[in-house]
Amino acid sequence: MHLSKRVILIAACALPLAAAAQGTWPTKPVRLVVGFPGGSTPDIAARTIAEPLAKALGQPIVVDNKPGASGNIAADQVAKATDDHTLGVVINGNLTSSKVLYPKLPYDPAKDFTYLSLLTTAPLVLVAQNSLPAGAAFFDAARKSGEKWSYGSVGVGSVGHLGTELLKTRVPGMKAVHVPYQGNPQVMTDLIGNQIQMALIPPGIAMPQVKAGKVKAIGVTSGRSALVPELPPLADAGVKDFNLEVWTALLGPANLSKQAQERITRELAIVMKSPEVRQKLFEQGWQAVGTSPDGMRTRVKEEAALMTRIISSQGIKLQ
C-alpha cells in the first residue's frame, strides 16, 4: 500500500468494543494530515503516535501525506475540514512564522485551528567546518570573518534559517550570509566540502557526520539535551538568551467538536506517557512531550512573537 495512504490497522474485533466503551466519537476512521513526505521527521512522529492513538480511539487512523509549501498546504486542508474526523500534524513554522512570510496565507494560525497538544521537540545542532575552532573561539572567528562566512538551511523561513538569523542577533558582529538548499542532506554535503562554514541541523542528521569526524559540533540550541548529551548548550560558548527547538504538534480545525477535543486530549495524554512510544520517538531523534491545549497555545504565541521580530528586524522575505 502506498505510504501516503497507509492505514494504521487495528484488530477489527477490538474496534466496536472500544468505541462502545468510550462514547460516540469517533464514528469513522480519523484522517491525520501531514504536510511532509513519508519518511520525513514530522511523518515519523505522526506514524509513531497514530497506532497507539488508533487503539485508544477504537477507529483506524489514516496518515495522509500532503507535502508542499513547507507544510502549509496540509495545514490549510485541516483548517477547512468539516467532517469532525480530520486532524493534522504540523511543525513550528506553520503556526509561528508562515503568517508573516506568506502575505496570502490561506489560513489564520491563531483563529482557524483547535490546538490539541505539542507532540515532540528537539534542539538543533550548530555544526561547522572541521577546520574551525570550537567554543567561544568559533564565534570570535565568525565575527572577524563577517560576510565572508555563509551558512546553509533548507530554505527561506525554515527553522534553520530563522534560527541562525536569531543567533546573529545574539552574537553581535556575526554576519554570515544565508545559502538556501533543497534539504539538510545537501546542506551537510556542502558543509563537509567546505562550501559553507556552518548550519543548524537536526541531531539525527548532524550527529552521524559529527561522529564520523566530517564536521564539528559547536553545541545545541537549547539546554543540555538527552538526545545529544555529549554536546554542550551554546550558552557554554557565551551565547546568551538563545533557546530554539524544532517541534511537531497535533491540531484540528476550529470547528472540531467538543467531544472530539476532549476525547483526543485525554487519550493522547496517555499515549505520550507510554514508555514504548517515548522510546520509539527518542530513537528517531525526538523527545516526547505532550501538553495541554493551553500549553500549546502559549508556546505558539510566544514563539510567533519572537519569529515575527526576527523576520522584521532582519528584513527576511521569500524569494
PDB file of C-alpha atoms in Angstrom:
ATOM      1  CA  MET A   1       0.000   0.000   0.000  1.00  0.00           C
ATOM      2  CA  HIS A   2       1.299   3.472  -0.838  1.00  0.00           C
ATOM      3  CA  LEU A   3       2.951   5.119   2.161  1.00  0.00           C
ATOM      4  CA  SER A   4       0.924   8.360   1.947  1.00  0.00           C
ATOM      5  CA  LYS A   5      -2.363   6.469   2.203  1.00  0.00           C
ATOM      6  CA  ARG A   6      -1.271   3.745   4.579  1.00  0.00           C
ATOM      7  CA  VAL A   7      -3.835   2.965   7.255  1.00  0.00           C
ATOM      8  CA  ILE A   8      -2.743   2.231  10.775  1.00  0.00           C
ATOM      9  CA  LEU A   9      -4.529  -1.092  11.174  1.00  0.00           C
ATOM     10  CA  ILE A  10      -6.062  -2.212  14.425  1.00  0.00           C
ATOM     11  CA  ALA A  11      -7.556  -5.632  15.144  1.00  0.00           C
ATOM     12  CA  ALA A  12     -11.086  -5.363  13.738  1.00  0.00           C
ATOM     13  CA  CYS A  13     -12.692  -7.253  16.569  1.00  0.00           C
ATOM     14  CA  ALA A  14     -11.461  -4.721  19.127  1.00  0.00           C
ATOM     15  CA  LEU A  15     -12.838  -1.616  17.386  1.00  0.00           C
ATOM     16  CA  PRO A  16     -16.581  -1.895  18.111  1.00  0.00           C
ATOM     17  CA  LEU A  17     -15.947  -2.789  21.745  1.00  0.00           C
ATOM     18  CA  ALA A  18     -13.548   0.128  22.236  1.00  0.00           C
ATOM     19  CA  ALA A  19     -15.855   2.590  20.505  1.00  0.00           C
ATOM     20  CA  ALA A  20     -18.845   1.465  22.529  1.00  0.00           C
ATOM     21  CA  ALA A  21     -16.934   1.686  25.770  1.00  0.00           C
ATOM     22  CA  GLN A  22     -15.599   5.188  25.135  1.00  0.00           C
ATOM     23  CA  GLY A  23     -18.596   7.026  23.607  1.00  0.00           C
ATOM     24  CA  THR A  24     -19.766   8.019  20.167  1.00  0.00           C
ATOM     25  CA  TRP A  25     -16.726   9.874  18.801  1.00  0.00           C
ATOM     26  CA  PRO A  26     -15.041   8.854  16.545  1.00  0.00           C
ATOM     27  CA  THR A  27     -17.719   7.229  14.414  1.00  0.00           C
ATOM     28  CA  LYS A  28     -15.402   6.510  11.462  1.00  0.00           C
ATOM     29  CA  PRO A  29     -11.666   6.412  10.632  1.00  0.00           C
ATOM     30  CA  VAL A  30      -9.722   9.550  11.569  1.00  0.00           C
ATOM     31  CA  ARG A  31      -7.672  11.267   8.875  1.00  0.00           C
ATOM     32  CA  LEU A  32      -4.293  12.573  10.044  1.00  0.00           C
ATOM     33  CA  VAL A  33      -2.864  15.028   7.507  1.00  0.00           C
ATOM     34  CA  VAL A  34       0.921  15.521   7.437  1.00  0.00           C
ATOM     35  CA  GLY A  35       2.433  18.288   5.308  1.00  0.00           C
ATOM     36  CA  PHE A  36       5.657  16.453   4.537  1.00  0.00           C
ATOM     37  CA  PRO A  37       6.642  13.295   2.617  1.00  0.00           C
ATOM     38  CA  GLY A  38       6.629   9.794   4.013  1.00  0.00           C
ATOM     39  CA  GLY A  39       9.837   9.166   5.943  1.00  0.00           C
ATOM     40  CA  SER A  40      10.308  12.809   6.927  1.00  0.00           C
ATOM     41  CA  THR A  41      10.737  13.580  10.622  1.00  0.00           C
ATOM     42  CA  PRO A  42       7.187  15.012  11.036  1.00  0.00           C
ATOM     43  CA  ASP A  43       5.791  11.946   9.241  1.00  0.00           C
ATOM     44  CA  ILE A  44       7.725   9.585  11.503  1.00  0.00           C
ATOM     45  CA  ALA A  45       6.415  11.364  14.594  1.00  0.00           C
ATOM     46  CA  ALA A  46       2.852  11.206  13.257  1.00  0.00           C
ATOM     47  CA  ARG A  47       3.025   7.491  12.475  1.00  0.00           C
ATOM     48  CA  THR A  48       4.564   6.687  15.846  1.00  0.00           C
ATOM     49  CA  ILE A  49       1.601   8.140  17.740  1.00  0.00           C
ATOM     50  CA  ALA A  50      -1.027   7.050  15.203  1.00  0.00           C
ATOM     51  CA  GLU A  51      -1.072   3.339  16.028  1.00  0.00           C
ATOM     52  CA  PRO A  52      -1.486   3.583  19.835  1.00  0.00           C
ATOM     53  CA  LEU A  53      -3.904   6.501  19.448  1.00  0.00           C
ATOM     54  CA  ALA A  54      -6.000   4.470  16.989  1.00  0.00           C
ATOM     55  CA  LYS A  55      -6.183   1.614  19.501  1.00  0.00           C
ATOM     56  CA  ALA A  56      -7.302   4.029  22.203  1.00  0.00           C
ATOM     57  CA  LEU A  57      -9.914   5.694  19.992  1.00  0.00           C
ATOM     58  CA  GLY A  58     -11.296   2.441  18.601  1.00  0.00           C
ATOM     59  CA  GLN A  59     -11.025   3.539  14.979  1.00  0.00           C
ATOM     60  CA  PRO A  60      -8.236   3.348  12.366  1.00  0.00           C
ATOM     61  CA  ILE A  61      -6.135   6.435  11.728  1.00  0.00           C
ATOM     62  CA  VAL A  62      -5.274   7.147   8.102  1.00  0.00           C
ATOM     63  CA  VAL A  63      -1.992   9.055   7.780  1.00  0.00           C
ATOM     64  CA  ASP A  64      -2.360  11.220   4.664  1.00  0.00           C
ATOM     65  CA  ASN A  65       0.811  12.926   3.382  1.00  0.00           C
ATOM     66  CA  LYS A  66       0.153  16.228   1.604  1.00  0.00           C
ATOM     67  CA  PRO A  67       3.594  17.794   1.125  1.00  0.00           C
ATOM     68  CA  GLY A  68       4.121  21.267  -0.281  1.00  0.00           C
ATOM     69  CA  ALA A  69       4.684  24.902   0.713  1.00  0.00           C
ATOM     70  CA  SER A  70       6.601  23.888   3.847  1.00  0.00           C
ATOM     71  CA  GLY A  71       3.547  22.133   5.264  1.00  0.00           C
ATOM     72  CA  ASN A  72       1.120  24.998   4.644  1.00  0.00           C
ATOM     73  CA  ILE A  73      -0.948  23.090   2.057  1.00  0.00           C
ATOM     74  CA  ALA A  74      -1.707  20.373   4.612  1.00  0.00           C
ATOM     75  CA  ALA A  75      -2.386  22.899   7.366  1.00  0.00           C
ATOM     76  CA  ASP A  76      -4.909  24.646   5.118  1.00  0.00           C
ATOM     77  CA  GLN A  77      -6.690  21.338   4.449  1.00  0.00           C
ATOM     78  CA  VAL A  78      -7.045  20.794   8.188  1.00  0.00           C
ATOM     79  CA  ALA A  79      -8.301  24.349   8.718  1.00  0.00           C
ATOM     80  CA  LYS A  80     -11.023  23.847   6.098  1.00  0.00           C
ATOM     81  CA  ALA A  81     -12.099  20.332   7.158  1.00  0.00           C
ATOM     82  CA  THR A  82     -15.759  19.965   8.156  1.00  0.00           C
ATOM     83  CA  ASP A  83     -16.123  16.223   8.817  1.00  0.00           C
ATOM     84  CA  ASP A  84     -15.101  16.321  12.513  1.00  0.00           C
ATOM     85  CA  HIS A  85     -12.662  13.478  11.799  1.00  0.00           C
ATOM     86  CA  THR A  86      -9.688  15.356  10.286  1.00  0.00           C
ATOM     87  CA  LEU A  87      -6.609  16.252  12.324  1.00  0.00           C
ATOM     88  CA  GLY A  88      -3.161  17.428  11.340  1.00  0.00           C
ATOM     89  CA  VAL A  89       0.461  17.207  12.451  1.00  0.00           C
ATOM     90  CA  VAL A  90       2.306  20.478  11.856  1.00  0.00           C
ATOM     91  CA  ILE A  91       5.738  21.966  12.576  1.00  0.00           C
ATOM     92  CA  ASN A  92       6.807  25.271  14.136  1.00  0.00           C
ATOM     93  CA  GLY A  93       6.680  27.394  11.031  1.00  0.00           C
ATOM     94  CA  ASN A  94       3.092  26.565  10.099  1.00  0.00           C
ATOM     95  CA  LEU A  95       1.922  28.306  13.276  1.00  0.00           C
ATOM     96  CA  THR A  96       4.706  30.736  14.157  1.00  0.00           C
ATOM     97  CA  SER A  97       6.194  32.310  11.021  1.00  0.00           C
ATOM     98  CA  SER A  98       4.109  31.438   7.942  1.00  0.00           C
ATOM     99  CA  LYS A  99       1.613  34.246   8.514  1.00  0.00           C
ATOM    100  CA  VAL A 100       4.422  36.821   8.333  1.00  0.00           C
ATOM    101  CA  LEU A 101       6.312  35.192   5.472  1.00  0.00           C
ATOM    102  CA  TYR A 102       3.280  34.420   3.281  1.00  0.00           C
ATOM    103  CA  PRO A 103       1.096  37.543   2.841  1.00  0.00           C
ATOM    104  CA  LYS A 104      -1.591  35.427   1.137  1.00  0.00           C
ATOM    105  CA  LEU A 105      -1.528  32.506   3.578  1.00  0.00           C
ATOM    106  CA  PRO A 106      -4.986  30.900   3.206  1.00  0.00           C
ATOM    107  CA  TYR A 107      -5.431  30.204   6.923  1.00  0.00           C
ATOM    108  CA  ASP A 108      -5.018  32.138  10.152  1.00  0.00           C
ATOM    109  CA  PRO A 109      -2.830  30.181  12.618  1.00  0.00           C
ATOM    110  CA  ALA A 110      -4.452  31.886  15.595  1.00  0.00           C
ATOM    111  CA  LYS A 111      -8.116  31.528  14.576  1.00  0.00           C
ATOM    112  CA  ASP A 112      -8.588  28.598  12.192  1.00  0.00           C
ATOM    113  CA  PHE A 113      -7.445  25.708  14.389  1.00  0.00           C
ATOM    114  CA  THR A 114      -8.236  23.851  17.554  1.00  0.00           C
ATOM    115  CA  TYR A 115      -4.918  23.403  19.332  1.00  0.00           C
ATOM    116  CA  LEU A 116      -4.642  19.942  20.901  1.00  0.00           C
ATOM    117  CA  SER A 117      -1.063  19.255  22.018  1.00  0.00           C
ATOM    118  CA  LEU A 118       2.612  19.618  21.285  1.00  0.00           C
ATOM    119  CA  LEU A 119       3.899  16.160  20.394  1.00  0.00           C
ATOM    120  CA  THR A 120       7.677  16.214  20.075  1.00  0.00           C
ATOM    121  CA  THR A 121      10.613  18.584  20.420  1.00  0.00           C
ATOM    122  CA  ALA A 122      14.302  18.517  19.539  1.00  0.00           C
ATOM    123  CA  PRO A 123      17.122  21.039  19.654  1.00  0.00           C
ATOM    124  CA  LEU A 124      19.201  21.840  16.601  1.00  0.00           C
ATOM    125  CA  VAL A 125      22.939  21.222  16.468  1.00  0.00           C
ATOM    126  CA  LEU A 126      25.222  24.035  15.315  1.00  0.00           C
ATOM    127  CA  VAL A 127      27.713  22.281  13.064  1.00  0.00           C
ATOM    128  CA  ALA A 128      30.754  23.797  11.378  1.00  0.00           C
ATOM    129  CA  GLN A 129      33.686  23.017   9.148  1.00  0.00           C
ATOM    130  CA  ASN A 130      36.221  20.753  10.838  1.00  0.00           C
ATOM    131  CA  SER A 131      38.987  23.321  10.402  1.00  0.00           C
ATOM    132  CA  LEU A 132      37.191  25.918  12.532  1.00  0.00           C
ATOM    133  CA  PRO A 133      37.727  26.332  16.286  1.00  0.00           C
ATOM    134  CA  ALA A 134      35.218  25.201  18.904  1.00  0.00           C
ATOM    135  CA  GLY A 135      33.545  27.010  21.795  1.00  0.00           C
ATOM    136  CA  ALA A 136      33.753  30.766  22.176  1.00  0.00           C
ATOM    137  CA  ALA A 137      36.637  30.885  19.681  1.00  0.00           C
ATOM    138  CA  PHE A 138      34.210  29.798  16.970  1.00  0.00           C
ATOM    139  CA  PHE A 139      32.087  32.896  17.479  1.00  0.00           C
ATOM    140  CA  ASP A 140      35.184  35.113  17.620  1.00  0.00           C
ATOM    141  CA  ALA A 141      36.150  33.722  14.214  1.00  0.00           C
ATOM    142  CA  ALA A 142      32.611  34.304  12.932  1.00  0.00           C
ATOM    143  CA  ARG A 143      32.728  37.967  13.980  1.00  0.00           C
ATOM    144  CA  LYS A 144      36.103  38.514  12.336  1.00  0.00           C
ATOM    145  CA  SER A 145      35.034  36.854   9.080  1.00  0.00           C
ATOM    146  CA  GLY A 146      31.877  38.937   8.611  1.00  0.00           C
ATOM    147  CA  GLU A 147      30.119  38.245   5.306  1.00  0.00           C
ATOM    148  CA  LYS A 148      32.947  36.005   4.102  1.00  0.00           C
ATOM    149  CA  TRP A 149      31.215  33.223   6.010  1.00  0.00           C
ATOM    150  CA  SER A 150      27.990  31.582   4.834  1.00  0.00           C
ATOM    151  CA  TYR A 151      25.528  29.182   6.409  1.00  0.00           C
ATOM    152  CA  GLY A 152      23.069  26.711   4.933  1.00  0.00           C
ATOM    153  CA  SER A 153      19.433  25.893   5.623  1.00  0.00           C
ATOM    154  CA  VAL A 154      16.565  24.092   3.918  1.00  0.00           C
ATOM    155  CA  GLY A 155      15.106  27.363   2.666  1.00  0.00           C
ATOM    156  CA  VAL A 156      13.955  30.879   3.442  1.00  0.00           C
ATOM    157  CA  GLY A 157      11.750  30.868   6.530  1.00  0.00           C
ATOM    158  CA  SER A 158      12.888  27.431   7.706  1.00  0.00           C
ATOM    159  CA  VAL A 159      13.770  26.980  11.362  1.00  0.00           C
ATOM    160  CA  GLY A 160      17.433  26.629  10.379  1.00  0.00           C
ATOM    161  CA  HIS A 161      17.271  29.954   8.551  1.00  0.00           C
ATOM    162  CA  LEU A 162      15.321  31.919  11.141  1.00  0.00           C
ATOM    163  CA  GLY A 163      17.261  30.262  13.954  1.00  0.00           C
ATOM    164  CA  THR A 164      20.608  31.355  12.520  1.00  0.00           C
ATOM    165  CA  GLU A 165      19.317  34.881  11.980  1.00  0.00           C
ATOM    166  CA  LEU A 166      18.249  34.850  15.644  1.00  0.00           C
ATOM    167  CA  LEU A 167      21.716  33.578  16.563  1.00  0.00           C
ATOM    168  CA  LYS A 168      23.266  36.517  14.684  1.00  0.00           C
ATOM    169  CA  THR A 169      21.325  38.925  16.896  1.00  0.00           C
ATOM    170  CA  ARG A 170      22.753  37.162  19.957  1.00  0.00           C
ATOM    171  CA  VAL A 171      26.321  37.278  18.610  1.00  0.00           C
ATOM    172  CA  PRO A 172      26.939  40.938  17.701  1.00  0.00           C
ATOM    173  CA  GLY A 173      29.185  41.270  14.667  1.00  0.00           C
ATOM    174  CA  MET A 174      28.329  37.862  13.222  1.00  0.00           C
ATOM    175  CA  LYS A 175      27.193  38.420   9.622  1.00  0.00           C
ATOM    176  CA  ALA A 176      27.267  35.032   7.896  1.00  0.00           C
ATOM    177  CA  VAL A 177      25.280  35.010   4.637  1.00  0.00           C
ATOM    178  CA  HIS A 178      22.370  32.618   4.077  1.00  0.00           C
ATOM    179  CA  VAL A 179      22.546  29.933   1.362  1.00  0.00           C
ATOM    180  CA  PRO A 180      19.248  28.012   0.862  1.00  0.00           C
ATOM    181  CA  TYR A 181      19.185  24.324  -0.127  1.00  0.00           C
ATOM    182  CA  GLN A 182      16.546  21.743  -1.034  1.00  0.00           C
ATOM    183  CA  GLY A 183      17.208  19.647   2.054  1.00  0.00           C
ATOM    184  CA  ASN A 184      19.514  19.059   5.010  1.00  0.00           C
ATOM    185  CA  PRO A 185      21.484  16.282   3.247  1.00  0.00           C
ATOM    186  CA  GLN A 186      22.565  18.855   0.646  1.00  0.00           C
ATOM    187  CA  VAL A 187      23.479  21.301   3.410  1.00  0.00           C
ATOM    188  CA  MET A 188      25.677  18.663   5.025  1.00  0.00           C
ATOM    189  CA  THR A 189      27.334  17.781   1.708  1.00  0.00           C
ATOM    190  CA  ASP A 190      28.426  21.377   1.143  1.00  0.00           C
ATOM    191  CA  LEU A 191      29.482  21.793   4.764  1.00  0.00           C
ATOM    192  CA  ILE A 192      31.673  18.697   4.526  1.00  0.00           C
ATOM    193  CA  GLY A 193      33.008  20.043   1.221  1.00  0.00           C
ATOM    194  CA  ASN A 194      33.856  23.404   2.822  1.00  0.00           C
ATOM    195  CA  GLN A 195      31.464  25.325   0.571  1.00  0.00           C
ATOM    196  CA  ILE A 196      29.739  26.822   3.634  1.00  0.00           C
ATOM    197  CA  GLN A 197      31.026  27.364   7.150  1.00  0.00           C
ATOM    198  CA  MET A 198      28.094  26.460   9.407  1.00  0.00           C
ATOM    199  CA  ALA A 199      24.495  25.302   9.733  1.00  0.00           C
ATOM    200  CA  LEU A 200      21.809  24.470  12.283  1.00  0.00           C
ATOM    201  CA  ILE A 201      20.848  20.828  11.665  1.00  0.00           C
ATOM    202  CA  PRO A 202      18.555  18.325  13.445  1.00  0.00           C
ATOM    203  CA  PRO A 203      20.519  15.894  15.652  1.00  0.00           C
ATOM    204  CA  GLY A 204      19.510  12.820  13.657  1.00  0.00           C
ATOM    205  CA  ILE A 205      21.180  14.232  10.546  1.00  0.00           C
ATOM    206  CA  ALA A 206      24.059  16.074  12.199  1.00  0.00           C
ATOM    207  CA  MET A 207      25.410  13.521  14.657  1.00  0.00           C
ATOM    208  CA  PRO A 208      26.368  10.703  12.251  1.00  0.00           C
ATOM    209  CA  GLN A 209      28.619  13.178  10.405  1.00  0.00           C
ATOM    210  CA  VAL A 210      29.976  14.574  13.669  1.00  0.00           C
ATOM    211  CA  LYS A 211      30.783  11.079  14.942  1.00  0.00           C
ATOM    212  CA  ALA A 212      32.397  10.232  11.600  1.00  0.00           C
ATOM    213  CA  GLY A 213      34.706  13.222  12.059  1.00  0.00           C
ATOM    214  CA  LYS A 214      33.460  15.011   8.947  1.00  0.00           C
ATOM    215  CA  VAL A 215      32.094  18.118  10.666  1.00  0.00           C
ATOM    216  CA  LYS A 216      32.476  19.763  14.069  1.00  0.00           C
ATOM    217  CA  ALA A 217      29.630  20.226  16.565  1.00  0.00           C
ATOM    218  CA  ILE A 218      29.756  23.593  18.339  1.00  0.00           C
ATOM    219  CA  GLY A 219      26.740  22.957  20.568  1.00  0.00           C
ATOM    220  CA  VAL A 220      22.971  22.624  20.806  1.00  0.00           C
ATOM    221  CA  THR A 221      20.346  25.365  20.585  1.00  0.00           C
ATOM    222  CA  SER A 222      18.717  24.517  23.906  1.00  0.00           C
ATOM    223  CA  GLY A 223      19.783  23.490  27.359  1.00  0.00           C
ATOM    224  CA  ARG A 224      21.664  20.214  27.611  1.00  0.00           C
ATOM    225  CA  SER A 225      19.580  17.599  25.790  1.00  0.00           C
ATOM    226  CA  ALA A 226      19.162  13.885  26.448  1.00  0.00           C
ATOM    227  CA  LEU A 227      19.081  13.435  22.667  1.00  0.00           C
ATOM    228  CA  VAL A 228      22.697  14.584  22.388  1.00  0.00           C
ATOM    229  CA  PRO A 229      24.026  14.524  25.983  1.00  0.00           C
ATOM    230  CA  GLU A 230      27.616  14.762  24.787  1.00  0.00           C
ATOM    231  CA  LEU A 231      27.088  18.261  23.355  1.00  0.00           C
ATOM    232  CA  PRO A 232      27.131  21.491  25.394  1.00  0.00           C
ATOM    233  CA  PRO A 233      24.479  24.190  25.036  1.00  0.00           C
ATOM    234  CA  LEU A 234      25.587  27.234  23.047  1.00  0.00           C
ATOM    235  CA  ALA A 235      25.318  29.207  26.288  1.00  0.00           C
ATOM    236  CA  ASP A 236      28.553  27.490  27.339  1.00  0.00           C
ATOM    237  CA  ALA A 237      30.276  29.263  24.435  1.00  0.00           C
ATOM    238  CA  GLY A 238      28.958  32.640  25.577  1.00  0.00           C
ATOM    239  CA  VAL A 239      25.717  32.837  23.588  1.00  0.00           C
ATOM    240  CA  LYS A 240      23.131  34.238  25.969  1.00  0.00           C
ATOM    241  CA  ASP A 241      19.322  34.300  25.775  1.00  0.00           C
ATOM    242  CA  PHE A 242      19.176  31.814  22.932  1.00  0.00           C
ATOM    243  CA  ASN A 243      16.874  28.809  23.011  1.00  0.00           C
ATOM    244  CA  LEU A 244      15.467  27.173  19.909  1.00  0.00           C
ATOM    245  CA  GLU A 245      13.814  23.836  19.234  1.00  0.00           C
ATOM    246  CA  VAL A 246      12.050  22.203  16.335  1.00  0.00           C
ATOM    247  CA  TRP A 247       8.716  20.661  17.238  1.00  0.00           C
ATOM    248  CA  THR A 248       5.624  18.920  15.971  1.00  0.00           C
ATOM    249  CA  ALA A 249       2.075  19.487  17.189  1.00  0.00           C
ATOM    250  CA  LEU A 250      -1.387  17.999  16.787  1.00  0.00           C
ATOM    251  CA  LEU A 251      -4.330  20.199  15.862  1.00  0.00           C
ATOM    252  CA  GLY A 252      -7.783  20.116  14.311  1.00  0.00           C
ATOM    253  CA  PRO A 253      -9.985  22.653  12.553  1.00  0.00           C
ATOM    254  CA  ALA A 254     -11.599  25.416  14.594  1.00  0.00           C
ATOM    255  CA  ASN A 255     -14.967  23.638  14.251  1.00  0.00           C
ATOM    256  CA  LEU A 256     -13.749  20.397  15.840  1.00  0.00           C
ATOM    257  CA  SER A 257     -16.479  19.202  18.197  1.00  0.00           C
ATOM    258  CA  LYS A 258     -16.047  19.492  21.943  1.00  0.00           C
ATOM    259  CA  GLN A 259     -16.492  15.746  22.256  1.00  0.00           C
ATOM    260  CA  ALA A 260     -13.656  15.128  19.800  1.00  0.00           C
ATOM    261  CA  GLN A 261     -11.385  17.614  21.558  1.00  0.00           C
ATOM    262  CA  GLU A 262     -11.940  16.074  24.970  1.00  0.00           C
ATOM    263  CA  ARG A 263     -11.525  12.506  23.742  1.00  0.00           C
ATOM    264  CA  ILE A 264      -8.336  13.217  21.799  1.00  0.00           C
ATOM    265  CA  THR A 265      -6.629  15.197  24.536  1.00  0.00           C
ATOM    266  CA  ARG A 266      -7.499  12.556  27.137  1.00  0.00           C
ATOM    267  CA  GLU A 267      -6.247   9.609  25.092  1.00  0.00           C
ATOM    268  CA  LEU A 268      -3.233  11.429  23.676  1.00  0.00           C
ATOM    269  CA  ALA A 269      -2.004  12.350  27.151  1.00  0.00           C
ATOM    270  CA  ILE A 270      -1.873   8.626  27.957  1.00  0.00           C
ATOM    271  CA  VAL A 271      -0.184   7.749  24.653  1.00  0.00           C
ATOM    272  CA  MET A 272       2.536  10.380  25.095  1.00  0.00           C
ATOM    273  CA  LYS A 273       3.416   8.949  28.533  1.00  0.00           C
ATOM    274  CA  SER A 274       3.797   5.407  27.188  1.00  0.00           C
ATOM    275  CA  PRO A 275       7.399   4.178  27.645  1.00  0.00           C
ATOM    276  CA  GLU A 276       7.202   2.377  24.308  1.00  0.00           C
ATOM    277  CA  VAL A 277       6.098   5.486  22.412  1.00  0.00           C
ATOM    278  CA  ARG A 278       8.649   7.672  24.170  1.00  0.00           C
ATOM    279  CA  GLN A 279      11.444   5.227  23.336  1.00  0.00           C
ATOM    280  CA  LYS A 280      10.441   4.972  19.668  1.00  0.00           C
ATOM    281  CA  LEU A 281      10.365   8.755  19.331  1.00  0.00           C
ATOM    282  CA  PHE A 282      13.702   9.053  21.136  1.00  0.00           C
ATOM    283  CA  GLU A 283      15.303   6.596  18.725  1.00  0.00           C
ATOM    284  CA  GLN A 284      14.028   8.751  15.859  1.00  0.00           C
ATOM    285  CA  GLY A 285      15.575  11.915  17.292  1.00  0.00           C
ATOM    286  CA  TRP A 286      12.559  13.305  19.145  1.00  0.00           C
ATOM    287  CA  GLN A 287      11.738  13.998  22.772  1.00  0.00           C
ATOM    288  CA  ALA A 288       8.107  13.115  23.506  1.00  0.00           C
ATOM    289  CA  VAL A 289       6.384  15.977  25.282  1.00  0.00           C
ATOM    290  CA  GLY A 290       2.600  16.173  25.264  1.00  0.00           C
ATOM    291  CA  THR A 291       0.961  19.351  26.565  1.00  0.00           C
ATOM    292  CA  SER A 292      -2.476  20.717  27.313  1.00  0.00           C
ATOM    293  CA  PRO A 293      -4.154  22.751  24.556  1.00  0.00           C
ATOM    294  CA  ASP A 294      -3.464  25.886  26.615  1.00  0.00           C
ATOM    295  CA  GLY A 295       0.183  24.913  26.968  1.00  0.00           C
ATOM    296  CA  MET A 296       0.481  24.518  23.212  1.00  0.00           C
ATOM    297  CA  ARG A 297      -1.232  27.858  22.593  1.00  0.00           C
ATOM    298  CA  THR A 298       1.125  29.653  24.985  1.00  0.00           C
ATOM    299  CA  ARG A 299       4.192  28.213  23.293  1.00  0.00           C
ATOM    300  CA  VAL A 300       2.918  29.107  19.825  1.00  0.00           C
ATOM    301  CA  LYS A 301       2.073  32.653  20.883  1.00  0.00           C
ATOM    302  CA  GLU A 302       5.495  33.275  22.444  1.00  0.00           C
ATOM    303  CA  GLU A 303       7.435  31.758  19.567  1.00  0.00           C
ATOM    304  CA  ALA A 304       5.338  33.539  16.932  1.00  0.00           C
ATOM    305  CA  ALA A 305       6.146  36.877  18.564  1.00  0.00           C
ATOM    306  CA  LEU A 306       9.863  36.047  18.538  1.00  0.00           C
ATOM    307  CA  MET A 307       9.881  34.894  14.908  1.00  0.00           C
ATOM    308  CA  THR A 308       7.901  37.931  13.805  1.00  0.00           C
ATOM    309  CA  ARG A 309      10.531  40.186  15.383  1.00  0.00           C
ATOM    310  CA  ILE A 310      13.360  38.284  13.678  1.00  0.00           C
ATOM    311  CA  ILE A 311      11.687  38.334  10.263  1.00  0.00           C
ATOM    312  CA  SER A 312      11.012  42.057  10.589  1.00  0.00           C
ATOM    313  CA  SER A 313      14.356  43.125  12.049  1.00  0.00           C
ATOM    314  CA  GLN A 314      16.414  41.057   9.584  1.00  0.00           C
ATOM    315  CA  GLY A 315      14.254  42.024   6.599  1.00  0.00           C
ATOM    316  CA  ILE A 316      13.549  38.420   5.645  1.00  0.00           C
ATOM    317  CA  LYS A 317      11.329  37.910   2.603  1.00  0.00           C
ATOM    318  CA  LEU A 318      10.516  34.874   0.486  1.00  0.00           C
ATOM    319  CA  GLN A 319      12.370  34.957  -2.807  1.00  0.00           C
TER     320      GLN A 319
END
